[in-house]
CSV table of C-alpha atoms and ligand atoms in Angstrom, one decimal:
chain,number,residue,atom,x,y,z
A,1,MET,CA,0.0,0.0,0.0
A,2,SER,CA,1.3,3.5,-0.9
A,3,LEU,CA,2.3,5.9,1.9
A,4,VAL,CA,0.0,8.9,1.4
A,5,VAL,CA,2.5,11.6,1.9
A,6,ALA,CA,0.0,14.4,1.9
A,7,GLU,CA,-1.3,13.1,5.2
A,8,HIS,CA,2.1,13.7,6.8
A,9,LEU,CA,2.5,17.3,5.5
A,10,PRO,CA,1.8,20.3,7.7
A,11,THR,CA,-1.8,21.5,7.9
A,12,ASP,CA,-0.6,25.1,7.6
A,13,PRO,CA,2.2,24.7,5.0
A,14,GLU,CA,2.8,28.5,4.7
A,15,ALA,CA,3.4,28.9,8.4
A,16,GLU,CA,5.8,25.9,8.3
A,17,ALA,CA,7.6,27.4,5.3
A,18,ARG,CA,7.9,30.7,7.1
A,19,ARG,CA,9.6,29.0,10.0
A,20,GLY,CA,11.9,26.9,7.9
A,21,LEU,CA,12.9,28.6,4.6
A,22,SER,CA,15.5,31.1,3.8
A,23,ALA,CA,14.8,34.9,3.7
A,24,MET,CA,15.7,34.7,0.0
A,25,ALA,CA,13.2,32.0,-0.7
A,26,LEU,CA,10.5,33.7,1.3
A,27,GLY,CA,11.0,37.0,-0.5
A,28,ILE,CA,11.1,35.6,-4.0
A,29,VAL,CA,8.5,37.0,-6.4
A,30,GLY,CA,7.3,34.7,-9.3
A,31,SER,CA,6.5,35.9,-12.8
A,32,GLU,CA,4.1,38.8,-12.8
A,33,ILE,CA,3.1,37.9,-16.3
A,34,LEU,CA,1.7,34.5,-15.2
A,35,LYS,CA,-0.9,36.3,-13.1
A,36,ILE,CA,-2.2,38.0,-16.3
A,37,ALA,CA,-2.1,34.6,-18.1
A,38,ALA,CA,-4.6,33.4,-15.5
A,39,ASP,CA,-7.1,36.2,-16.6
A,40,VAL,CA,-6.6,35.2,-20.2
A,41,ARG,CA,-7.2,31.5,-19.5
A,42,ARG,CA,-10.4,32.4,-17.6
A,43,MET,CA,-11.8,34.4,-20.6
A,44,GLN,CA,-10.8,31.6,-23.0
A,45,ALA,CA,-12.5,29.0,-20.8
A,46,GLU,CA,-15.7,31.2,-21.0
A,47,GLY,CA,-15.4,30.9,-24.8
A,48,GLN,CA,-14.2,34.4,-25.4
A,49,GLN,CA,-11.7,35.2,-28.2
A,50,VAL,CA,-8.5,36.6,-26.8
A,51,VAL,CA,-5.6,38.0,-28.8
A,52,ASN,CA,-2.8,37.1,-26.4
A,53,LEU,CA,0.0,39.6,-26.6
A,54,THR,CA,1.4,38.8,-23.2
A,55,VAL,CA,3.8,35.9,-23.7
A,56,GLY,CA,7.4,36.6,-24.3
A,57,ASP,CA,7.5,33.3,-26.2
A,58,PHE,CA,6.7,31.9,-29.6
A,59,ALA,CA,3.7,29.7,-30.4
A,60,PRO,CA,5.0,26.8,-32.5
A,61,SER,CA,1.9,27.2,-34.7
A,62,GLU,CA,3.1,30.7,-35.7
A,63,PHE,CA,6.9,30.2,-35.4
A,64,ARG,CA,8.2,26.7,-35.8
A,65,ILE,CA,11.9,26.0,-35.3
A,66,PRO,CA,13.9,25.7,-38.5
A,67,ARG,CA,13.7,22.2,-40.2
A,68,ARG,CA,17.5,21.9,-40.2
A,69,LEU,CA,17.5,22.3,-36.4
A,70,GLU,CA,14.6,20.0,-35.8
A,71,ASP,CA,16.2,17.2,-37.9
A,72,ALA,CA,19.5,17.7,-36.3
A,73,VAL,CA,18.0,17.2,-32.8
A,74,SER,CA,16.4,13.9,-33.8
A,75,ALA,CA,19.6,12.8,-35.5
A,76,ALA,CA,21.7,13.6,-32.4
A,77,ILE,CA,19.4,11.5,-30.2
A,78,ALA,CA,19.5,8.6,-32.7
A,79,GLU,CA,23.3,8.9,-32.7
A,80,GLY,CA,23.3,8.3,-28.9
A,81,GLN,CA,24.2,11.9,-27.9
A,82,THR,CA,22.5,11.3,-24.6
A,83,ASN,CA,25.1,11.5,-21.8
A,84,TYR,CA,26.4,14.5,-19.8
A,85,PRO,CA,27.9,17.2,-22.0
A,86,PRO,CA,31.1,18.9,-20.9
A,87,SER,CA,30.4,21.5,-18.3
A,88,ASP,CA,31.4,24.4,-20.6
A,89,GLY,CA,29.5,23.0,-23.6
A,90,LEU,CA,30.2,20.6,-26.5
A,91,PRO,CA,33.5,21.8,-28.2
A,92,GLU,CA,31.8,21.7,-31.6
A,93,LEU,CA,29.1,24.1,-30.4
A,94,ARG,CA,31.5,26.5,-28.8
A,95,ARG,CA,33.5,26.5,-32.0
A,96,ALA,CA,30.2,27.1,-34.0
A,97,VAL,CA,29.2,30.0,-31.7
A,98,ARG,CA,32.7,31.5,-32.1
A,99,SER,CA,32.5,31.4,-35.9
A,100,PHE,CA,28.8,32.6,-35.9
A,101,LEU,CA,29.7,35.7,-33.8
A,102,ASP,CA,32.8,36.3,-35.9
A,103,ARG,CA,30.9,35.9,-39.2
A,104,GLU,CA,27.8,37.9,-38.2
A,105,LEU,CA,29.1,40.5,-35.7
A,106,GLY,CA,32.9,40.6,-36.5
A,107,LEU,CA,33.6,39.6,-33.0
A,108,ASP,CA,36.3,36.9,-32.7
A,109,TYR,CA,36.2,35.6,-29.0
A,110,PRO,CA,38.8,33.2,-27.7
A,111,LEU,CA,37.2,29.7,-27.3
A,112,GLU,CA,38.0,29.6,-23.6
A,113,GLY,CA,35.8,32.7,-23.2
A,114,ILE,CA,32.7,30.9,-24.6
A,115,LEU,CA,30.3,29.1,-22.3
A,116,VAL,CA,27.2,27.1,-23.2
A,117,SER,CA,24.3,26.7,-20.9
A,118,GLY,CA,20.6,25.8,-20.7
A,119,GLY,CA,19.4,29.0,-22.3
A,120,ALA,CA,20.3,32.6,-21.5
A,121,ARG,CA,18.8,32.6,-18.0
A,122,PRO,CA,21.4,30.4,-16.2
A,123,LEU,CA,24.1,32.6,-17.8
A,124,LEU,CA,22.6,35.8,-16.5
A,125,TYR,CA,22.3,34.2,-13.1
A,126,GLY,CA,25.8,32.8,-13.4
A,127,ALA,CA,27.1,36.3,-14.2
A,128,TYR,CA,25.4,37.8,-11.2
A,129,ARG,CA,26.8,35.0,-9.1
A,130,ALA,CA,30.3,35.2,-10.5
A,131,VAL,CA,30.7,39.0,-10.1
A,132,LEU,CA,28.8,40.0,-7.0
A,133,ASP,CA,29.0,39.6,-3.3
A,134,PRO,CA,25.9,40.2,-1.1
A,135,GLY,CA,25.5,44.0,-0.7
A,136,ASP,CA,27.2,44.9,-4.0
A,137,VAL,CA,25.4,47.4,-6.2
A,138,VAL,CA,23.9,46.5,-9.5
A,139,VAL,CA,22.5,49.3,-11.8
A,140,TYR,CA,19.9,48.5,-14.4
A,141,PRO,CA,17.5,50.5,-16.4
A,142,VAL,CA,13.7,50.0,-16.0
A,143,PRO,CA,11.6,48.8,-17.6
A,144,SER,CA,13.8,45.7,-18.1
A,145,TRP,CA,13.4,42.0,-17.6
A,146,ASN,CA,14.1,40.2,-14.4
A,147,ASN,CA,17.1,42.2,-13.0
A,148,ASN,CA,15.1,42.9,-9.8
A,149,HIS,CA,14.7,39.1,-9.3
A,150,TYR,CA,18.4,38.3,-10.0
A,151,CYS,CA,19.4,41.0,-7.5
A,152,HIS,CA,17.2,39.5,-4.9
A,153,MET,CA,18.6,36.0,-5.5
A,154,VAL,CA,22.2,37.0,-5.0
A,155,GLY,CA,21.6,39.6,-2.3
A,156,ALA,CA,22.8,42.5,-4.4
A,157,VAL,CA,21.5,46.0,-4.0
A,158,GLY,CA,19.6,46.9,-7.2
A,159,ILE,CA,19.5,50.5,-8.3
A,160,PRO,CA,16.8,50.8,-11.0
A,161,VAL,CA,17.3,53.7,-13.3
A,162,VAL,CA,14.0,54.8,-14.7
A,163,CYS,CA,14.0,55.5,-18.5
A,164,SER,CA,11.6,57.5,-20.5
A,165,ALA,CA,9.7,57.2,-23.8
A,166,GLU,CA,11.7,60.2,-25.2
A,167,ASP,CA,14.8,58.0,-24.9
A,168,SER,CA,13.0,54.9,-26.3
A,169,PHE,CA,13.2,53.6,-22.7
A,170,LEU,CA,17.0,53.1,-23.0
A,171,PRO,CA,19.4,54.6,-20.4
A,172,THR,CA,21.3,57.6,-21.5
A,173,PRO,CA,25.0,58.0,-20.5
A,174,GLU,CA,23.8,60.9,-18.3
A,175,LEU,CA,21.3,58.8,-16.4
A,176,LEU,CA,24.0,56.1,-15.7
A,177,ALA,CA,26.8,58.5,-14.9
A,178,PRO,CA,25.9,59.2,-11.2
A,179,HIS,CA,26.0,55.5,-10.4
A,180,LEU,CA,29.4,54.6,-12.0
A,181,ARG,CA,31.4,55.1,-8.8
A,182,THR,CA,29.3,52.8,-6.6
A,183,ALA,CA,28.2,50.1,-9.0
A,184,ARG,CA,29.9,46.7,-9.3
A,185,MET,CA,27.8,45.7,-12.3
A,186,ILE,CA,25.6,47.5,-14.9
A,187,VAL,CA,23.2,45.3,-16.8
A,188,LEU,CA,22.0,46.4,-20.2
A,189,ASN,CA,19.8,44.7,-22.8
A,190,SER,CA,19.4,45.6,-26.5
A,191,PRO,CA,17.1,45.0,-28.3
A,192,LEU,CA,15.2,45.6,-25.1
A,193,ASN,CA,12.5,43.4,-23.5
A,194,PRO,CA,9.9,44.8,-22.9
A,195,THR,CA,10.1,47.8,-25.3
A,196,GLY,CA,11.3,46.5,-28.7
A,197,THR,CA,13.7,49.4,-28.9
A,198,THR,CA,17.5,49.4,-29.3
A,199,PHE,CA,20.7,51.2,-28.2
A,200,SER,CA,22.1,53.8,-30.5
A,201,GLU,CA,25.8,53.4,-31.3
A,202,GLU,CA,26.5,56.8,-29.8
A,203,ALA,CA,24.8,56.1,-26.5
A,204,LEU,CA,26.3,52.6,-26.1
A,205,ARG,CA,29.8,53.8,-27.0
A,206,ALA,CA,29.6,56.6,-24.4
A,207,VAL,CA,28.3,54.3,-21.6
A,208,THR,CA,31.0,51.6,-22.4
A,209,GLN,CA,33.7,54.2,-22.5
A,210,ALA,CA,32.6,55.6,-19.1
A,211,ILE,CA,32.8,52.0,-17.7
A,212,VAL,CA,36.3,51.6,-19.1
A,213,ASP,CA,37.4,55.0,-17.6
A,214,GLU,CA,36.0,54.0,-14.2
A,215,ASN,CA,37.8,50.7,-14.3
A,216,LEU,CA,41.1,52.4,-15.2
A,217,ARG,CA,40.5,54.7,-12.2
A,218,ARG,CA,39.8,51.7,-9.9
A,219,GLN,CA,42.9,50.0,-11.1
A,220,GLN,CA,44.8,52.9,-9.6
A,221,THR,CA,43.0,52.8,-6.3
A,222,GLY,CA,42.8,49.0,-6.0
A,223,GLU,CA,38.9,49.1,-5.9
A,224,ARG,CA,37.0,46.2,-7.3
A,225,ALA,CA,36.1,46.2,-11.0
A,226,LEU,CA,32.9,47.4,-12.6
A,227,TYR,CA,31.4,44.8,-15.0
A,228,LEU,CA,28.9,45.3,-17.9
A,229,LEU,CA,26.5,42.4,-18.3
A,230,TYR,CA,25.2,42.9,-21.9
A,231,ASP,CA,22.2,40.8,-22.8
A,232,GLN,CA,21.8,40.6,-26.5
A,233,VAL,CA,19.5,37.6,-26.9
A,234,TYR,CA,17.4,39.5,-29.5
A,235,TRP,CA,20.3,40.9,-31.5
A,236,THR,CA,19.5,38.9,-34.7
A,237,LEU,CA,15.9,40.2,-34.6
A,238,THR,CA,16.5,43.8,-35.5
A,239,LEU,CA,14.1,45.4,-37.9
A,240,HIS,CA,13.8,48.0,-40.6
A,241,GLY,CA,17.5,48.5,-41.1
A,242,THR,CA,18.3,48.9,-37.4
A,243,ARG,CA,21.9,47.6,-36.8
A,244,HIS,CA,22.7,45.9,-33.5
A,245,VAL,CA,25.6,47.4,-31.6
A,246,ASP,CA,27.7,45.6,-29.0
A,247,PRO,CA,30.0,47.2,-26.5
A,248,ILE,CA,33.2,45.4,-27.4
A,249,ARG,CA,33.2,46.4,-31.1
A,250,LEU,CA,32.5,50.0,-30.1
A,251,VAL,CA,35.1,50.1,-27.3
A,252,PRO,CA,37.6,47.1,-27.5
A,253,ALA,CA,39.3,48.2,-24.3
A,254,SER,CA,36.1,47.1,-22.4
A,255,ALA,CA,36.7,43.4,-23.2
A,256,PRO,CA,38.0,42.5,-19.7
A,257,TRP,CA,34.8,43.6,-18.1
A,258,VAL,CA,32.0,42.8,-20.5
A,259,ILE,CA,29.9,39.6,-20.2
A,260,LEU,CA,27.8,39.1,-23.4
A,261,VAL,CA,24.8,36.8,-23.0
A,262,ASP,CA,23.2,35.4,-26.1
A,263,GLY,CA,21.5,32.2,-27.3
A,264,LEU,CA,19.3,30.2,-29.6
A,265,SER,CA,16.0,30.8,-27.9
A,266,LYS,CA,14.8,33.9,-29.6
A,267,ALA,CA,16.8,33.9,-32.8
A,268,PHE,CA,15.5,30.4,-33.8
A,269,ALA,CA,12.1,30.5,-32.0
A,270,ALA,CA,13.6,27.7,-29.9
A,271,THR,CA,12.8,28.7,-26.4
A,272,GLY,CA,12.0,25.1,-25.4
A,273,LEU,CA,15.3,23.7,-26.6
A,274,ARG,CA,17.3,25.5,-23.9
A,275,VAL,CA,20.6,26.5,-25.5
A,276,GLY,CA,22.3,29.8,-24.6
A,277,TRP,CA,25.9,31.0,-24.6
A,278,SER,CA,28.0,33.7,-23.1
A,279,CYS,CA,31.2,35.4,-24.0
A,280,ALA,CA,33.5,36.9,-21.4
A,281,ALA,CA,37.1,37.0,-20.3
A,282,PRO,CA,38.3,33.4,-19.9
A,283,ALA,CA,38.9,33.8,-16.1
A,284,VAL,CA,35.3,35.0,-15.7
A,285,THR,CA,33.9,32.3,-17.9
A,286,ALA,CA,35.7,29.6,-15.9
A,287,ARG,CA,34.0,30.7,-12.7
A,288,MET,CA,30.6,30.9,-14.4
A,289,ARG,CA,31.2,27.4,-15.8
A,290,ASP,CA,31.9,26.0,-12.3
A,291,ILE,CA,29.0,27.7,-10.7
A,292,LEU,CA,26.5,26.5,-13.4
A,293,GLY,CA,28.2,23.1,-13.4
A,294,HIS,CA,27.2,22.6,-9.8
A,295,VAL,CA,23.7,23.7,-10.6
A,296,GLY,CA,23.7,21.3,-13.6
A,297,ALA,CA,22.3,24.0,-15.8
A,298,TRP,CA,23.8,22.5,-19.0
A,299,ALA,CA,22.0,22.7,-22.3
A,300,PRO,CA,20.7,19.2,-23.3
A,301,ARG,CA,23.4,17.4,-25.3
A,302,PRO,CA,21.3,16.6,-28.4
A,303,GLU,CA,20.2,20.2,-28.6
A,304,GLN,CA,23.8,21.4,-28.3
A,305,ARG,CA,24.9,19.1,-31.1
A,306,ALA,CA,22.0,20.3,-33.3
A,307,SER,CA,22.7,24.0,-32.5
A,308,ALA,CA,26.3,23.4,-33.8
A,309,VAL,CA,24.9,21.9,-37.0
A,310,MET,CA,22.5,24.9,-37.5
A,311,LEU,CA,25.0,27.7,-36.7
A,312,ASP,CA,27.6,26.1,-38.9
A,313,ASP,CA,25.3,26.2,-41.9
A,314,ALA,CA,25.6,29.9,-42.7
A,315,GLU,CA,23.2,29.8,-45.7
A,316,ALA,CA,20.4,28.1,-43.7
A,317,THR,CA,21.0,30.4,-40.8
A,318,HIS,CA,20.7,33.5,-43.0
A,319,ALA,CA,17.6,32.2,-44.7
A,320,TRP,CA,16.0,31.5,-41.4
A,321,LEU,CA,16.8,34.8,-39.8
A,322,ASP,CA,15.5,36.7,-42.8
A,323,HIS,CA,12.3,34.6,-42.5
A,324,MET,CA,12.1,35.4,-38.7
A,325,ARG,CA,12.6,39.2,-39.3
A,326,THR,CA,10.0,39.3,-42.0
A,327,GLU,CA,7.4,37.4,-39.9
A,328,ILE,CA,8.1,39.5,-36.8
A,329,ALA,CA,8.0,42.8,-38.7
A,330,ALA,CA,4.7,41.9,-40.4
A,331,ARG,CA,3.1,41.5,-36.9
A,332,LEU,CA,4.7,44.4,-35.2
A,333,ASP,CA,4.1,46.7,-38.1
A,334,ALA,CA,0.4,45.7,-38.2
A,335,LEU,CA,0.1,46.7,-34.5
A,336,TYR,CA,2.2,49.9,-34.9
A,337,ASP,CA,0.6,51.1,-38.1
A,338,GLY,CA,-2.9,50.3,-36.7
A,339,LEU,CA,-2.3,52.1,-33.4
A,340,SER,CA,-0.7,55.0,-35.1
A,341,ALA,CA,-3.8,55.4,-37.3
A,342,LEU,CA,-6.0,55.4,-34.2
A,343,ARG,CA,-3.8,58.1,-32.7
A,344,ALA,CA,-4.1,60.1,-35.9
A,345,GLU,CA,-7.8,59.8,-35.5
A,346,GLY,CA,-7.4,61.6,-32.1
A,347,LEU,CA,-7.8,58.5,-29.9
A,348,PRO,CA,-5.7,58.3,-26.7
A,349,VAL,CA,-3.2,55.7,-27.8
A,350,GLU,CA,0.4,55.8,-29.1
A,351,ALA,CA,3.2,53.4,-29.9
A,352,ILE,CA,7.0,53.5,-30.5
A,353,ALA,CA,8.2,52.3,-33.9
A,354,PRO,CA,9.5,48.8,-33.4
A,355,ALA,CA,13.3,48.4,-33.9
A,356,GLY,CA,13.9,44.8,-32.7
A,357,ALA,CA,12.9,41.8,-30.6
A,358,ILE,CA,9.2,40.7,-30.6
A,359,TYR,CA,7.8,43.6,-28.7
A,360,LEU,CA,6.0,46.9,-29.2
A,361,SER,CA,5.7,49.7,-26.7
A,362,ALA,CA,2.2,51.1,-26.7
A,363,ARG,CA,0.6,53.6,-24.4
A,364,PHE,CA,-3.0,53.7,-23.6
A,365,ASP,CA,-3.3,57.3,-22.5
A,366,LEU,CA,-6.1,56.9,-20.0
A,367,ALA,CA,-4.2,57.4,-16.7
A,368,GLY,CA,-6.0,59.9,-14.5
A,369,ARG,CA,-9.4,59.3,-15.9
A,370,ALA,CA,-11.9,57.8,-13.4
A,371,GLY,CA,-11.5,54.1,-13.2
A,372,PHE,CA,-8.1,54.1,-14.8
A,373,GLU,CA,-5.9,55.0,-11.7
A,374,THR,CA,-3.4,52.2,-12.4
A,375,ASN,CA,-1.9,50.5,-15.4
A,376,ASP,CA,-3.4,47.3,-14.2
A,377,ALA,CA,-6.9,48.9,-14.4
A,378,ILE,CA,-6.1,50.0,-17.9
A,379,ARG,CA,-4.8,46.6,-18.8
A,380,LYS,CA,-8.0,45.0,-17.5
A,381,TRP,CA,-10.2,47.4,-19.4
A,382,VAL,CA,-8.3,46.7,-22.7
A,383,LEU,CA,-8.7,43.0,-22.1
A,384,ALA,CA,-12.4,43.2,-21.2
A,385,THR,CA,-13.4,45.6,-24.0
A,386,SER,CA,-11.2,44.4,-26.9
A,387,GLY,CA,-10.1,40.9,-25.9
A,388,THR,CA,-6.5,42.0,-26.2
A,389,ALA,CA,-4.2,40.8,-23.5
A,390,VAL,CA,-1.1,43.1,-22.8
A,391,VAL,CA,1.4,43.5,-20.0
A,392,PRO,CA,1.9,46.8,-18.2
A,393,PHE,CA,5.5,47.9,-18.0
A,394,ASN,CA,5.2,47.7,-14.2
A,395,ALA,CA,5.8,43.9,-14.6
A,396,PHE,CA,9.3,45.0,-15.6
A,397,ALA,CA,9.9,47.1,-12.5
A,398,TYR,CA,8.8,50.3,-14.2
A,399,PRO,CA,7.4,52.6,-11.4
A,400,HIS,CA,5.0,54.9,-13.3
A,401,GLN,CA,1.3,54.4,-13.8
A,402,ASP,CA,1.2,56.2,-17.2
A,403,GLY,CA,-0.3,53.6,-19.4
A,404,TRP,CA,2.7,52.1,-21.1
A,405,MET,CA,2.3,48.4,-22.0
A,406,ARG,CA,4.3,45.6,-23.7
A,407,LEU,CA,2.6,44.0,-26.7
A,408,SER,CA,4.4,40.7,-27.7
A,409,ILE,CA,3.7,39.1,-31.0
A,410,GLY,CA,5.3,35.6,-30.7
A,411,ALA,CA,2.0,33.8,-30.3
A,412,VAL,CA,-0.3,35.6,-32.7
A,413,SER,CA,-0.9,35.8,-36.5
A,414,VAL,CA,-0.8,39.0,-38.6
A,415,ALA,CA,-4.6,38.7,-39.0
A,416,GLN,CA,-5.0,38.7,-35.2
A,417,CYS,CA,-2.9,41.8,-35.0
A,418,HIS,CA,-5.2,43.6,-37.4
A,419,ALA,CA,-8.3,42.3,-35.7
A,420,CYS,CA,-7.2,43.4,-32.2
A,421,VAL,CA,-6.3,46.9,-33.4
A,422,ASP,CA,-9.8,47.2,-34.9
A,423,ARG,CA,-11.3,46.2,-31.6
A,424,ILE,CA,-9.1,48.5,-29.6
A,425,GLY,CA,-10.2,51.3,-31.8
A,426,ALA,CA,-13.8,50.5,-31.2
A,427,ALA,CA,-13.3,50.3,-27.5
A,428,LEU,CA,-11.5,53.7,-27.4
A,429,ARG,CA,-14.1,55.4,-29.5
A,430,SER,CA,-16.8,54.2,-27.0
A,431,LEU,CA,-15.2,55.9,-24.1
B,501,PLP,C1,16.1,40.0,-22.4
B,501,PLP,C2,16.0,38.5,-22.2
B,501,PLP,N1,17.1,37.9,-21.8
B,501,PLP,C3,17.1,36.5,-21.6
B,501,PLP,C4,15.9,35.8,-21.7
B,501,PLP,C5,15.9,34.4,-21.4
B,501,PLP,O1,16.2,33.6,-22.5
B,501,PLP,P1,16.2,32.0,-22.4
B,501,PLP,O2,14.9,31.5,-22.8
B,501,PLP,O3,17.3,31.6,-23.4
B,501,PLP,O4,16.6,31.6,-21.0
B,501,PLP,C6,14.7,36.5,-22.1
B,501,PLP,C7,13.5,35.8,-22.2
B,501,PLP,O5,12.4,36.2,-22.3
B,501,PLP,C8,14.8,37.9,-22.3
B,501,PLP,O6,13.7,38.6,-22.7
């Protein structure tokens, strides 16, 4: 007879957890977006049509992974690629990443600086862990994705720098300057989740140069270094002629202190395959490898093998990325053009022209009207009246209640984008 474990668990599990768990675990906050997903599921269960612009993921029905990659995963399993991979990644994948970045970005990293992991997330966490001690200061712009949670997990003091629509929600050198002396790490992301905007060459060069200057100063005084964690997971998905910029190409002297994080998830619509990579100074990479090795956060071996096959095929990769950019642009443009037309009609909505990633920044300019005191109230109204599910920037640590939302297109068709704009227009006109 089975032992029914539930009968032996505490009757008040929360009280027991509060007595037993770490302050970190008790203070952890789960994904804010999942709460919105529950609203969407409820509406769908009631039979209502919802255009779901909340998920930062791809629906395989809209964005299937490339055939070359899919076949290579199956072939790797059939070949018996099923044991532990090396803790820094399969050598053939690290070599493939190296030539991919060299070929596409003109960045030739030493092989010992390249680390493969189970998607970009473990690498971000590994970078936080490798650089920071509890109490160290991390500076990051908001809105941005997950930095508040990583700070919490490593006990760092997070300093959010609030960015504005006028700057496309990217931090200017002037905004970051007051924090250079105290920070141990600055975390930047471009193209940016949640806004779909990108760093200009001029701004990123100035920020990176300031980080180099600060490090040269600290070398004189013996203070600990200032790192730049640069998350470029969407860099292949830039749109309408936008060119991705990376700090090392702009300021080569920054190489000792830059940790680049990148991966397969977004570029190849392969979020479930779990393959990411980072590039950093070899001594930093070795520590990240050992930290993540103990966590066991390797990318699955068959997927690593398949990723190497995909990246090494320059022609297939180019064709694929062209296809991705075309499909993404069609959806984001449908939303952007549609919302801009509503604005031209005099309705209280605006959007920022999409430059990259799978996101559009849109503002429902209703804040201050009765019933619209918070962004969440606006979000609920948009959902109820137009069946369009969006995520307030507040889910990305943005403090203002000014109507800015993230619209994500990975799970919807072009036709759905047009349809939801029509419904949003009707809802706004009825106000
Ligand atoms: C900016 C950014 N970095 C990293 C990730 C995580 O990527 P992965 O799925 O490879 O862990 C995401 C996912 O949404 C993201 O938006």
